[in-house]
mmCIF file of C-alpha atoms in Angstrom:
data_model
loop_
_atom_site.group_PDB
_atom_site.id
_atom_site.type_symbol
_atom_site.label_atom_id
_atom_site.label_comp_id
_atom_site.label_asym_id
_atom_site.label_seq_id
_atom_site.Cartn_x
_atom_site.Cartn_y
_atom_site.Cartn_z
ATOM 1 C CA MET A 1 41.035 -29.524 -5.586
ATOM 2 C CA PHE A 2 39.449 -26.759 -7.608
ATOM 3 C CA LEU A 3 36.212 -27.207 -9.558
ATOM 4 C CA ASN A 4 36.757 -28.857 -12.903
ATOM 5 C CA ASP A 5 35.701 -27.427 -16.268
ATOM 6 C CA VAL A 6 32.412 -29.301 -16.272
ATOM 7 C CA LYS A 7 31.461 -27.682 -12.976
ATOM 8 C CA LYS A 8 32.511 -24.291 -14.287
ATOM 9 C CA PHE A 9 29.954 -24.566 -17.069
ATOM 10 C CA ALA A 10 27.388 -25.666 -14.485
ATOM 11 C CA TYR A 11 27.660 -22.441 -12.482
ATOM 12 C CA VAL A 12 24.603 -21.057 -14.190
ATOM 13 C CA PHE A 13 22.327 -23.486 -12.334
ATOM 14 C CA GLY A 14 22.954 -22.029 -8.874
ATOM 15 C CA PHE A 15 20.334 -19.342 -8.390
ATOM 16 C CA SER A 16 16.715 -20.380 -8.760
ATOM 17 C CA SER A 17 15.986 -17.573 -11.235
ATOM 18 C CA LEU A 18 19.178 -17.883 -13.190
ATOM 19 C CA ALA A 19 17.854 -16.653 -16.478
ATOM 20 C CA LEU A 20 17.753 -13.238 -14.834
ATOM 21 C CA LEU A 21 21.151 -13.556 -13.208
ATOM 22 C CA ALA A 22 23.099 -14.846 -16.174
ATOM 23 C CA GLY A 23 21.452 -12.503 -18.642
ATOM 24 C CA CYS A 24 21.918 -9.296 -16.679
ATOM 25 C CA LYS A 25 25.245 -7.853 -17.786
ATOM 26 C CA GLU A 26 24.189 -4.254 -17.153
ATOM 27 C CA LYS A 27 21.593 -2.127 -15.475
ATOM 28 C CA PRO A 28 18.300 -2.992 -17.183
ATOM 29 C CA LYS A 29 16.926 -0.614 -19.760
ATOM 30 C CA ALA A 30 13.241 -0.267 -20.568
ATOM 31 C CA THR A 31 12.157 -1.481 -23.971
ATOM 32 C CA ASP A 32 10.489 0.968 -26.354
ATOM 33 C CA ALA A 33 7.139 -0.711 -25.725
ATOM 34 C CA VAL A 34 7.460 -0.462 -21.949
ATOM 35 C CA SER A 35 8.649 3.153 -22.209
ATOM 36 C CA ALA A 36 5.650 4.026 -24.343
ATOM 37 C CA MET A 37 3.288 2.406 -21.834
ATOM 38 C CA GLU A 38 4.924 4.274 -18.978
ATOM 39 C CA ALA A 39 4.776 7.573 -20.863
ATOM 40 C CA ALA A 40 1.065 7.028 -21.443
ATOM 41 C CA GLY A 41 0.578 6.343 -17.737
ATOM 42 C CA TYR A 42 -0.666 2.776 -18.161
ATOM 43 C CA TRP A 43 2.013 1.104 -16.076
ATOM 44 C CA ARG A 44 5.043 2.027 -14.063
ATOM 45 C CA ALA A 45 6.612 0.042 -11.298
ATOM 46 C CA PRO A 46 7.947 2.253 -8.503
ATOM 47 C CA GLU A 47 11.494 3.520 -8.997
ATOM 48 C CA ILE A 48 13.817 5.139 -6.467
ATOM 49 C CA THR A 49 15.457 8.380 -7.641
ATOM 50 C CA ALA A 50 17.119 9.647 -4.444
ATOM 51 C CA VAL A 51 17.745 8.618 -0.844
ATOM 52 C CA THR A 52 18.955 10.787 2.027
ATOM 53 C CA GLN A 53 19.220 10.228 5.773
ATOM 54 C CA ALA A 54 17.447 12.858 7.868
ATOM 55 C CA ASP A 55 18.747 11.553 11.192
ATOM 56 C CA SER A 56 19.904 8.308 12.780
ATOM 57 C CA SER A 57 16.407 6.826 12.664
ATOM 58 C CA LEU A 58 14.914 8.204 9.435
ATOM 59 C CA PHE A 59 15.515 7.903 5.682
ATOM 60 C CA VAL A 60 13.883 10.184 3.117
ATOM 61 C CA VAL A 61 13.183 8.413 -0.180
ATOM 62 C CA LEU A 62 12.160 10.085 -3.446
ATOM 63 C CA GLY A 63 10.851 8.185 -6.428
ATOM 64 C CA GLN A 64 8.518 7.940 -9.385
ATOM 65 C CA THR A 65 5.599 5.737 -10.368
ATOM 66 C CA ILE A 66 2.208 6.258 -12.006
ATOM 67 C CA PRO A 67 0.323 9.453 -11.031
ATOM 68 C CA ASN A 68 -1.993 9.572 -8.024
ATOM 69 C CA ALA A 69 -1.167 6.056 -6.869
ATOM 70 C CA ARG A 70 -0.621 4.642 -3.419
ATOM 71 C CA VAL A 71 3.029 3.725 -2.800
ATOM 72 C CA ARG A 72 3.723 1.226 -0.042
ATOM 73 C CA PHE A 73 6.994 0.480 1.766
ATOM 74 C CA GLY A 74 6.633 -2.728 3.764
ATOM 75 C CA TYR A 75 9.185 -3.458 6.481
ATOM 76 C CA GLY A 76 9.703 -5.397 9.670
ATOM 77 C CA GLY A 77 7.093 -8.040 8.988
ATOM 78 C CA GLN A 78 3.620 -6.507 8.942
ATOM 79 C CA ARG A 79 4.538 -2.823 9.261
ATOM 80 C CA ALA A 80 4.350 -0.380 6.351
ATOM 81 C CA VAL A 81 4.598 3.269 5.359
ATOM 82 C CA GLY A 82 2.211 4.494 2.665
ATOM 83 C CA VAL A 83 2.306 7.694 0.604
ATOM 84 C CA THR A 84 0.485 8.927 -2.511
ATOM 85 C CA SER A 85 2.251 9.996 -5.695
ATOM 86 C CA ASP A 86 1.404 13.396 -7.164
ATOM 87 C CA SER A 87 -0.099 14.198 -10.563
ATOM 88 C CA LYS A 88 3.277 13.577 -12.214
ATOM 89 C CA GLY A 89 3.973 10.314 -10.395
ATOM 90 C CA ASN A 90 6.545 11.734 -7.961
ATOM 91 C CA PHE A 91 6.491 10.536 -4.371
ATOM 92 C CA ARG A 92 8.318 11.208 -1.108
ATOM 93 C CA ALA A 93 8.426 8.845 1.847
ATOM 94 C CA GLU A 94 9.972 9.026 5.315
ATOM 95 C CA LEU A 95 11.096 5.567 6.406
ATOM 96 C CA PRO A 96 12.183 4.435 9.868
ATOM 97 C CA THR A 97 15.536 2.696 10.108
ATOM 98 C CA GLY A 98 17.742 0.919 12.588
ATOM 99 C CA PRO A 99 21.440 1.675 13.214
ATOM 100 C CA ASP A 100 22.632 -0.667 10.449
ATOM 101 C CA GLY A 101 20.014 0.345 7.881
ATOM 102 C CA GLY A 102 16.619 -0.703 6.620
ATOM 103 C CA LEU A 103 15.141 -3.288 4.261
ATOM 104 C CA TYR A 104 11.894 -2.440 2.445
ATOM 105 C CA ASP A 105 9.430 -4.078 0.049
ATOM 106 C CA LEU A 106 8.265 -1.404 -2.370
ATOM 107 C CA SER A 107 5.038 -1.532 -4.385
ATOM 108 C CA THR A 108 2.480 0.715 -6.067
ATOM 109 C CA GLU A 109 -1.248 0.096 -5.769
ATOM 110 C CA ASP A 110 -3.700 1.525 -8.297
ATOM 111 C CA ASN A 111 -7.245 0.436 -9.164
ATOM 112 C CA GLY A 112 -6.761 -2.935 -7.517
ATOM 113 C CA ARG A 113 -3.428 -3.613 -9.211
ATOM 114 C CA SER A 114 -0.227 -4.036 -7.231
ATOM 115 C CA MET A 115 3.046 -3.297 -9.073
ATOM 116 C CA HIS A 116 6.206 -4.277 -7.243
ATOM 117 C CA ALA A 117 9.681 -2.819 -7.621
ATOM 118 C CA ASP A 118 12.294 -5.042 -9.261
ATOM 119 C CA GLY A 119 13.679 -6.231 -5.945
ATOM 120 C CA ARG A 120 13.858 -5.340 -2.260
ATOM 121 C CA LEU A 121 15.296 -1.967 -1.284
ATOM 122 C CA PHE A 122 18.196 -1.970 1.183
ATOM 123 C CA ILE A 123 19.487 1.357 2.508
ATOM 124 C CA PRO A 124 22.658 1.162 4.634
ATOM 125 C CA GLY A 125 22.647 3.173 7.853
ATOM 126 C CA GLY A 126 24.847 6.254 7.544
ATOM 127 C CA ALA A 127 25.465 5.625 3.821
ATOM 128 C CA PRO A 128 22.209 6.111 1.860
ATOM 129 C CA GLU A 129 24.251 6.689 -1.301
ATOM 130 C CA LYS A 130 25.037 2.952 -1.230
ATOM 131 C CA ALA A 131 21.378 1.897 -1.463
ATOM 132 C CA VAL A 132 20.815 -1.240 -3.515
ATOM 133 C CA LEU A 133 17.889 -3.054 -5.058
ATOM 134 C CA MET A 134 18.332 -6.703 -4.064
ATOM 135 C CA ARG A 135 16.900 -9.106 -6.627
ATOM 136 C CA SER A 136 15.983 -12.730 -6.136
ATOM 137 C CA GLY A 137 18.299 -14.960 -8.152
ATOM 138 C CA ALA A 138 19.971 -12.001 -9.843
ATOM 139 C CA PRO A 139 22.806 -9.539 -9.197
ATOM 140 C CA SER A 140 21.773 -6.682 -6.943
ATOM 141 C CA LEU A 141 21.655 -3.200 -8.455
ATOM 142 C CA ALA A 142 23.615 -0.370 -6.842
ATOM 143 C CA LEU A 143 21.221 2.558 -7.287
ATOM 144 C CA PHE A 144 23.659 5.441 -6.790
ATOM 145 C CA ASN A 145 27.079 3.992 -5.915
ATOM 146 C CA ASP A 146 28.294 4.231 -9.500
ATOM 147 C CA ASP A 147 32.047 4.592 -8.985
ATOM 148 C CA GLN A 148 32.682 1.309 -7.197
ATOM 149 C CA GLU A 149 34.484 -1.422 -9.159
ATOM 150 C CA VAL A 150 32.865 -3.992 -6.857
ATOM 151 C CA ALA A 151 29.620 -2.550 -5.497
ATOM 152 C CA VAL A 152 27.744 -5.711 -4.519
ATOM 153 C CA ILE A 153 28.277 -9.472 -4.199
ATOM 154 C CA ASP A 154 25.380 -11.918 -3.937
ATOM 155 C CA TYR A 155 25.445 -15.605 -3.078
ATOM 156 C CA ASP A 156 22.970 -18.292 -2.096
ATOM 157 C CA ARG A 157 23.070 -21.479 -0.032
ATOM 158 C CA ALA A 158 24.123 -23.552 -3.041
ATOM 159 C CA GLY A 159 27.175 -21.343 -3.583
ATOM 160 C CA ALA A 160 26.056 -19.539 -6.744
ATOM 161 C CA LEU A 161 27.717 -16.138 -6.668
ATOM 162 C CA ALA A 162 27.237 -12.878 -8.592
ATOM 163 C CA ILE A 163 29.452 -9.792 -8.698
ATOM 164 C CA ALA A 164 28.383 -6.371 -9.966
ATOM 165 C CA GLY A 165 30.013 -2.966 -10.198
ATOM 166 C CA ARG A 166 31.120 -0.219 -12.536
ATOM 167 C CA VAL A 167 34.316 0.350 -14.515
ATOM 168 C CA ALA A 168 35.086 2.297 -17.704
ATOM 169 C CA PRO A 169 32.406 2.003 -20.420
ATOM 170 C CA SER A 170 32.679 -0.798 -22.998
ATOM 171 C CA THR A 171 35.707 -2.299 -21.293
ATOM 172 C CA ALA A 172 36.779 -5.936 -20.987
ATOM 173 C CA VAL A 173 36.399 -7.133 -17.394
ATOM 174 C CA GLU A 174 38.167 -10.166 -15.945
ATOM 175 C CA ILE A 175 37.081 -11.728 -12.665
ATOM 176 C CA MET A 176 39.618 -13.740 -10.675
ATOM 177 C CA LEU A 177 38.450 -15.591 -7.572
ATOM 178 C CA ASN A 178 40.778 -17.481 -5.243
ATOM 179 C CA GLY A 179 43.561 -17.494 -7.822
ATOM 180 C CA GLU A 180 41.441 -18.740 -10.748
ATOM 181 C CA ILE A 181 39.970 -16.758 -13.646
ATOM 182 C CA ARG A 182 36.237 -17.319 -13.264
ATOM 183 C CA ALA A 183 34.568 -14.948 -15.714
ATOM 184 C CA ARG A 184 35.182 -12.507 -18.534
ATOM 185 C CA THR A 185 32.636 -9.961 -19.677
ATOM 186 C CA ILE A 186 32.396 -6.449 -21.148
ATOM 187 C CA SER A 187 30.909 -3.476 -19.342
ATOM 188 C CA ASP A 188 28.022 -1.690 -21.007
ATOM 189 C CA ASP A 189 28.111 1.799 -22.512
ATOM 190 C CA ARG A 190 27.773 3.283 -19.007
ATOM 191 C CA GLY A 191 30.407 1.032 -17.453
ATOM 192 C CA PHE A 192 28.119 -1.331 -15.545
ATOM 193 C CA TYR A 193 28.924 -5.024 -15.503
ATOM 194 C CA SER A 194 27.912 -8.202 -13.714
ATOM 195 C CA ALA A 195 29.384 -11.694 -13.686
ATOM 196 C CA THR A 196 28.442 -15.026 -12.162
ATOM 197 C CA THR A 197 30.525 -17.861 -10.793
ATOM 198 C CA GLN A 198 30.477 -20.437 -7.980
ATOM 199 C CA ILE A 199 31.895 -20.946 -4.522
ATOM 200 C CA ASP A 200 31.588 -24.002 -2.321
ATOM 201 C CA PRO A 201 28.216 -24.055 -0.536
ATOM 202 C CA PRO A 202 28.645 -21.785 2.494
ATOM 203 C CA GLY A 203 29.015 -23.499 5.848
ATOM 204 C CA ASP A 204 28.514 -22.327 9.396
ATOM 205 C CA ALA A 205 32.105 -21.104 9.681
ATOM 206 C CA GLU A 206 33.272 -18.127 7.641
ATOM 207 C CA THR A 207 35.337 -18.856 4.532
ATOM 208 C CA SER A 208 37.657 -16.154 3.211
ATOM 209 C CA ASN A 209 37.723 -15.477 -0.540
ATOM 210 C CA SER A 210 40.200 -13.448 -2.580
ATOM 211 C CA LEU A 211 38.588 -11.509 -5.449
ATOM 212 C CA SER A 212 40.223 -9.419 -8.152
ATOM 213 C CA VAL A 213 38.446 -7.391 -10.846
ATOM 214 C CA SER A 214 40.660 -6.238 -13.725
ATOM 215 C CA ALA A 215 39.480 -3.722 -16.334
ATOM 216 C CA GLY A 216 41.221 -1.172 -18.521
ATOM 217 C CA GLY A 217 44.648 -1.943 -17.093
ATOM 218 C CA LYS A 218 43.459 -1.407 -13.510
ATOM 219 C CA GLU A 219 43.038 -4.085 -10.867
ATOM 220 C CA LYS A 220 40.714 -3.940 -7.863
ATOM 221 C CA PRO A 221 41.551 -6.561 -5.190
ATOM 222 C CA LEU A 222 38.997 -7.404 -2.525
ATOM 223 C CA THR A 223 38.763 -9.991 0.234
ATOM 224 C CA PHE A 224 35.333 -11.116 1.415
ATOM 225 C CA SER A 225 33.963 -13.913 3.572
ATOM 226 C CA ASP A 226 30.990 -16.182 3.020
ATOM 227 C CA SER A 227 29.005 -18.214 5.522
ATOM 228 C CA ARG A 228 25.559 -19.697 5.899
ATOM 229 C CA PRO A 229 22.912 -17.355 7.396
ATOM 230 C CA LYS A 230 22.697 -18.016 11.116
ATOM 231 C CA ALA A 231 18.886 -17.889 11.143
ATOM 232 C CA GLU A 232 15.886 -17.640 8.865
ATOM 233 C CA GLY A 233 14.468 -14.225 8.093
ATOM 234 C CA ASP A 234 16.046 -10.857 7.322
ATOM 235 C CA HIS A 235 19.233 -9.798 9.091
ATOM 236 C CA ILE A 236 21.506 -6.790 8.527
ATOM 237 C CA THR A 237 25.107 -6.825 9.794
ATOM 238 C CA ARG A 238 27.715 -4.133 9.351
ATOM 239 C CA PHE A 239 31.378 -5.092 8.955
ATOM 240 C CA GLY A 240 33.891 -2.275 8.605
ATOM 241 C CA GLU A 241 32.590 0.097 5.925
ATOM 242 C CA SER A 242 30.438 -2.611 4.330
ATOM 243 C CA TRP A 243 27.166 -4.416 5.028
ATOM 244 C CA ARG A 244 25.897 -7.977 4.898
ATOM 245 C CA VAL A 245 22.193 -8.592 4.342
ATOM 246 C CA ASP A 246 20.763 -12.107 4.761
ATOM 247 C CA TRP A 247 17.275 -11.975 3.325
ATOM 248 C CA SER A 248 14.348 -14.245 2.597
ATOM 249 C CA LEU A 249 13.393 -14.999 -0.985
ATOM 250 C CA PRO A 250 9.745 -14.706 -2.106
ATOM 251 C CA GLY A 251 9.524 -18.404 -2.974
ATOM 252 C CA GLY A 252 11.444 -19.592 0.069
ATOM 253 C CA GLY A 253 15.142 -19.920 0.803
ATOM 254 C CA MET A 254 17.749 -17.296 1.583
ATOM 255 C CA GLN A 255 20.139 -15.066 -0.330
ATOM 256 C CA THR A 256 23.055 -13.037 1.031
ATOM 257 C CA THR A 257 24.031 -9.638 -0.339
ATOM 258 C CA LEU A 258 27.307 -7.905 0.521
ATOM 259 C CA VAL A 259 27.296 -4.138 -0.062
ATOM 260 C CA PHE A 260 30.645 -2.324 -0.366
#
């Protein structure tokens, strides 16, 4: 039997940081106050502006942060790559990667302060244009893959699920999952949207789900599977032309991100 209406309204309690997840209907925009602080050079968390793949084992990442600061990309446990931003805050880093891609913790260090990016950076192997910023308890952000109706799906062990992508700007979006309408929202003025719903808590065996995103008279069907992570820690798995990332949350627990 399908979840009843009471459970539908309880979806918002799935992710541990649900205020972020439920409130994020678009790519975040800086407030005027934050923009002014950044312009004055007082504060700027590191941002990724471009990613390319130099060869099968190396990504090249460009970004911006505060000027003359140390930018750190942590990966693989205790390993890290560090670079220094220039006088305008631009930085360039060469990051090692495996065949399926790389997962990095990005931060800027300046005068004893450490400013972290708004999530963990995942770059798929062979498809750097599909890089995403994976956020704890919130929909992941597709950094460059702007023409995908369903760019990312996130879920946790409790079954809370988020969907994010891009359609036409300011357009009504309807999310249907397993034959039931689960969410309705409106894309922002750039076409970005996100929606949250619930699946049964993932088990050890894979469960197939039928998803449909309708917007502006167009329908995007998609089938995806969910299952519990097979082990603790970070794991990247490629399936077809997509990727699954099981990753550890800062406060404990696991989240799974599917990148399409």
